[in-house]
PDB file of C-alpha atoms in Angstrom:
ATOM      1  CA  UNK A   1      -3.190 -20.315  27.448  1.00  0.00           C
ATOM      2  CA  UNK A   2      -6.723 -21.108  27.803  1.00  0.00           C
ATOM      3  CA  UNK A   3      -7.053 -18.106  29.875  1.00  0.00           C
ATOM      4  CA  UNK A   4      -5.954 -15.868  27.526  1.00  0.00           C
ATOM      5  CA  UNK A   5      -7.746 -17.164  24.964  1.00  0.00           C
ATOM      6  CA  UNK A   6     -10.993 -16.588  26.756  1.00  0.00           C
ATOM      7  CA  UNK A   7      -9.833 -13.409  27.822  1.00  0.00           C
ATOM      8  CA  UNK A   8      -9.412 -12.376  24.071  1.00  0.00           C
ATOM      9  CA  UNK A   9     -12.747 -13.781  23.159  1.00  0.00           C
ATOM     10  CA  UNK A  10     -14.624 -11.930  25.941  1.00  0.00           C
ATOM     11  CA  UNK A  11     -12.799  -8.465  24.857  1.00  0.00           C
ATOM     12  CA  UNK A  12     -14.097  -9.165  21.258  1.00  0.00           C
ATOM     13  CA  UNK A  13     -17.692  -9.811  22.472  1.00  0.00           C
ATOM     14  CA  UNK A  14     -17.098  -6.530  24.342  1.00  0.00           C
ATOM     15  CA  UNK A  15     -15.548  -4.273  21.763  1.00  0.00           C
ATOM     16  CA  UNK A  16     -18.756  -5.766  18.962  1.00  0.00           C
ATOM     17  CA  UNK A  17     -21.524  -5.144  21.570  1.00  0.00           C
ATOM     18  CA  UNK A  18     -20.812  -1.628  22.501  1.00  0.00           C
ATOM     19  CA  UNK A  19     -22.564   0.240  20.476  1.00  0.00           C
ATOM     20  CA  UNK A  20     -23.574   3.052  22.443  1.00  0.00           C
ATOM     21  CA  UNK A  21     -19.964   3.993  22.461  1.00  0.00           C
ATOM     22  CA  UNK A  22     -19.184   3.077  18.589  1.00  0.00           C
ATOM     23  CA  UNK A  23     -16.615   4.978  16.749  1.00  0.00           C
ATOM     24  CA  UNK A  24     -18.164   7.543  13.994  1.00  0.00           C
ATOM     25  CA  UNK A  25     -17.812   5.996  10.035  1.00  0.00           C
ATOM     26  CA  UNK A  26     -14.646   8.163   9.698  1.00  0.00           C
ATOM     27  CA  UNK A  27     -12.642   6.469  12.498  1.00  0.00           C
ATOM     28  CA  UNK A  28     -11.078   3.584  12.216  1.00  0.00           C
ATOM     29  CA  UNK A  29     -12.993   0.844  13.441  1.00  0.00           C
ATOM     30  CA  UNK A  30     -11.481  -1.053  16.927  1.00  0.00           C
ATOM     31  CA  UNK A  31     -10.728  -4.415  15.111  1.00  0.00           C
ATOM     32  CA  UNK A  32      -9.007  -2.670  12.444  1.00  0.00           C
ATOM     33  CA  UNK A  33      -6.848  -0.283  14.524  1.00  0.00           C
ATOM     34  CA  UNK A  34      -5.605  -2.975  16.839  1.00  0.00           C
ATOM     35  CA  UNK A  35      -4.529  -4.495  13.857  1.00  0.00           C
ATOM     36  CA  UNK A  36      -2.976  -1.234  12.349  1.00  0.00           C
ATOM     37  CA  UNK A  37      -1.592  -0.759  16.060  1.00  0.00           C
ATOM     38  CA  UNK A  38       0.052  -4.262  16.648  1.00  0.00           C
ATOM     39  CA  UNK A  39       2.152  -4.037  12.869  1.00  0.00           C
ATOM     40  CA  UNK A  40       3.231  -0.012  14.460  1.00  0.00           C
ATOM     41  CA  UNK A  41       4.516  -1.916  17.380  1.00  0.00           C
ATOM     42  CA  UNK A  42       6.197  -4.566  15.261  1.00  0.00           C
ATOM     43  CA  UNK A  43       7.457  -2.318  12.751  1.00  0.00           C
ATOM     44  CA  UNK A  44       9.000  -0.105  15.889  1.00  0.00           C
ATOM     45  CA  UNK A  45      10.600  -3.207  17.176  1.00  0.00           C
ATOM     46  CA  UNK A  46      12.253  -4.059  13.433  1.00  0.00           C
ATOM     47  CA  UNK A  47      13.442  -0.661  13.506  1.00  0.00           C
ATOM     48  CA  UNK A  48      15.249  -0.565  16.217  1.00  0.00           C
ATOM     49  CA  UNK A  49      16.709  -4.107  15.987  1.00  0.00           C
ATOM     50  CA  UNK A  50      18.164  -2.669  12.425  1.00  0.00           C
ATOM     51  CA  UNK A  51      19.136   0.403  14.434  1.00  0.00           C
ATOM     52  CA  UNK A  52      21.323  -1.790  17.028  1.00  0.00           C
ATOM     53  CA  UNK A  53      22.882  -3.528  14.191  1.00  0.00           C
ATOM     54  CA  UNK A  54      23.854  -0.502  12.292  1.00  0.00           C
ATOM     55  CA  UNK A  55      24.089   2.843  13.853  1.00  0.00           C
ATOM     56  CA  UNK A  56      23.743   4.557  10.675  1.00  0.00           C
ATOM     57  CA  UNK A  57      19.806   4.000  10.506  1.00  0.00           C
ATOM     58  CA  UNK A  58      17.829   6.504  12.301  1.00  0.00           C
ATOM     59  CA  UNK A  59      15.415   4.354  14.155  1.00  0.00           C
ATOM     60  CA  UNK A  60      13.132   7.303  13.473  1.00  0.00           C
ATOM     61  CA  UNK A  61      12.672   7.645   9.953  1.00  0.00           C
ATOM     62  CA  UNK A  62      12.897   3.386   9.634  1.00  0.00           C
ATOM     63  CA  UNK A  63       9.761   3.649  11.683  1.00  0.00           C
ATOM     64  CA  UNK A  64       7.971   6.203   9.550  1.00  0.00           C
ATOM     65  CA  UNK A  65       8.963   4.253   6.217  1.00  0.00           C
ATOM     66  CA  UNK A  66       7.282   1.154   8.160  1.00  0.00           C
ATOM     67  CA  UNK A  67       4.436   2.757   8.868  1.00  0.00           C
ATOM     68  CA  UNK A  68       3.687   4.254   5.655  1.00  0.00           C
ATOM     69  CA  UNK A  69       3.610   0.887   4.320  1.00  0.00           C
ATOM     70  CA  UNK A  70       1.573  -0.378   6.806  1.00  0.00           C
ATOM     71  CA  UNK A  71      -1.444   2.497   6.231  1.00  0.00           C
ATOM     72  CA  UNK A  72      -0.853   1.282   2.972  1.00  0.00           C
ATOM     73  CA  UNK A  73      -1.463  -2.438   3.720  1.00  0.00           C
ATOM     74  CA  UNK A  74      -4.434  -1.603   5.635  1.00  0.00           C
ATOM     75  CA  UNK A  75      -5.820   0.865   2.909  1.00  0.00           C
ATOM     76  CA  UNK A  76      -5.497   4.081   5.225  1.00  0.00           C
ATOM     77  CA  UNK A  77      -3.283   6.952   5.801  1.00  0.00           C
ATOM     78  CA  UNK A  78      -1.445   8.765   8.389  1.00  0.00           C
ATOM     79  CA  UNK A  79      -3.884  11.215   8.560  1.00  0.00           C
ATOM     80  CA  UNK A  80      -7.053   8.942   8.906  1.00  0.00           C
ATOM     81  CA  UNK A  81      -5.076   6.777  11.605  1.00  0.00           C
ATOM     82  CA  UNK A  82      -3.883  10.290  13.310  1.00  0.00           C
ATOM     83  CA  UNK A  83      -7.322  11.558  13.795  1.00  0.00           C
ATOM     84  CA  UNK A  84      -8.674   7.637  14.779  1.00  0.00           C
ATOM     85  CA  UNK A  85      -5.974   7.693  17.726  1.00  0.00           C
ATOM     86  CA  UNK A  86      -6.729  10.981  18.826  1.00  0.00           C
ATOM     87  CA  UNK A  87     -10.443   9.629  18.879  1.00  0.00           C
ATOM     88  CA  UNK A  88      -9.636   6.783  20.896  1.00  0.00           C
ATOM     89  CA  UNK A  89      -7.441   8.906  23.622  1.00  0.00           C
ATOM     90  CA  UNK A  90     -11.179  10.617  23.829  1.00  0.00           C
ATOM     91  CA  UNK A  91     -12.828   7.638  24.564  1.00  0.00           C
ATOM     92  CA  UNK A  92      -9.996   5.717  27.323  1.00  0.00           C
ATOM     93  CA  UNK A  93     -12.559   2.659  27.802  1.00  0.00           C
ATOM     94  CA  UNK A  94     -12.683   1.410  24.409  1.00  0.00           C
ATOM     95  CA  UNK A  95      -8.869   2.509  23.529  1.00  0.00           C
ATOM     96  CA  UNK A  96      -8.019   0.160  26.694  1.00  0.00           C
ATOM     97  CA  UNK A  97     -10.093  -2.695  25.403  1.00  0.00           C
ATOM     98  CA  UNK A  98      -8.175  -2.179  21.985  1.00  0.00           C
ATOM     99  CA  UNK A  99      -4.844  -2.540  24.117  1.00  0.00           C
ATOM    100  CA  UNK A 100      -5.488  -5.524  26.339  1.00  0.00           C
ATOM    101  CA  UNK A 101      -6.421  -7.411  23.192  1.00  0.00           C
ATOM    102  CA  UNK A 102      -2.945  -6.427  21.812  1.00  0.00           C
ATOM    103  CA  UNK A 103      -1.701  -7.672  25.124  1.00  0.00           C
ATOM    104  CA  UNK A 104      -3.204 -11.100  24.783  1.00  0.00           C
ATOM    105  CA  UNK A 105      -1.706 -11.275  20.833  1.00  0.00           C
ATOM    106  CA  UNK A 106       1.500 -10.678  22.637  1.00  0.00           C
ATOM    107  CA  UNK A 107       1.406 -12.978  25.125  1.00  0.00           C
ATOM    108  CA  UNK A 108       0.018 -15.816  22.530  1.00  0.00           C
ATOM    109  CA  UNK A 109       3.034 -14.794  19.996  1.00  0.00           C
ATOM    110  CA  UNK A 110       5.394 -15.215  23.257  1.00  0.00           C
ATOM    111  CA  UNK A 111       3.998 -18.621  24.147  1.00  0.00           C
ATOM    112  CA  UNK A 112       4.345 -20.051  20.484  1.00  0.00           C
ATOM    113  CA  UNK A 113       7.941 -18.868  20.260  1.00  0.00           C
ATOM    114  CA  UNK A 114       8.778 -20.649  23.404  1.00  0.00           C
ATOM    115  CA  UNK A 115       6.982 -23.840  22.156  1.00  0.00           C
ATOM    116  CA  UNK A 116       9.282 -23.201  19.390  1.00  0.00           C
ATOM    117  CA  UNK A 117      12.540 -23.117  20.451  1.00  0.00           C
ATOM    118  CA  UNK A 118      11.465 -25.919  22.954  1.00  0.00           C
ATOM    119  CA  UNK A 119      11.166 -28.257  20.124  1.00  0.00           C
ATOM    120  CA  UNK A 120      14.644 -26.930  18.142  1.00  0.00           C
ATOM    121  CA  UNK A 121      16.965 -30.179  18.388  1.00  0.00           C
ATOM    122  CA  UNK A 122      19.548 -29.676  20.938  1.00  0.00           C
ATOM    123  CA  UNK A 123      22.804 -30.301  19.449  1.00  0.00           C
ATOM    124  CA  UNK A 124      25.772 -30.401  21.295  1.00  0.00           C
ATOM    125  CA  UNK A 125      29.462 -31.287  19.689  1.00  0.00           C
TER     126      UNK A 125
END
């Protein structure tokens, strides 16, 4: 855990410091579109979990409803986040720095579920 933890802190330093790479004012800073990109990946997981359940949601369109709230949560818009990404794809080294560090916040979410459920009472009848 300590690993990762380090691992996440030395991708921050990284992603701060690199300036002579630094998205332009009208992209989406990296901090803010890992978060923008880790509630996409969450909200695509929802939706498809509701899709399994019923088969009458189109995973598709649950998706885009989720994300429209999320631009909203995070002030932006599909647009602004469209032309961020296709920034990013431009620029592989910092777009890969943004996705290890979502890697590490899914690893750390995975290791405090299991701590979780470790600690639910077994009961047995």
């Amino acid at each position: 855990m300590m690993k990762n933890l380090f691992g996440l802190l030395f991708l921050s330093i990284i992603i701060s410091c690199d300036s002579g790479n630094k998205p332009p004012s009208n992209i989406i800073q990296p901090k803010e579109m890992q978060s923008i990109l880790w509630d996409v990946m969450r909200a695509q997981t929802l939706a498809n979990e509701i899709a399994i359940k019923d088969s009458s949601i189109n995973t598709v369109a649950k998706t885009n409803l989720f994300s429209v709230k999320i631009f909203k949560i995070h002030k932006t818009d599909s647009t602004t986040f469209s032309n961020s990404y296709s920034w990013y794809i431009k620029h592989p080294d910092i777009l890969k720095l943004i996705f290890d560090s979502l890697y590490v916040q899914k690893e750390r979410v995975h290791i405090i579920e299991e701590k979780r459920i470790e600690q639910l009472p077994l009961k047995i009848k």
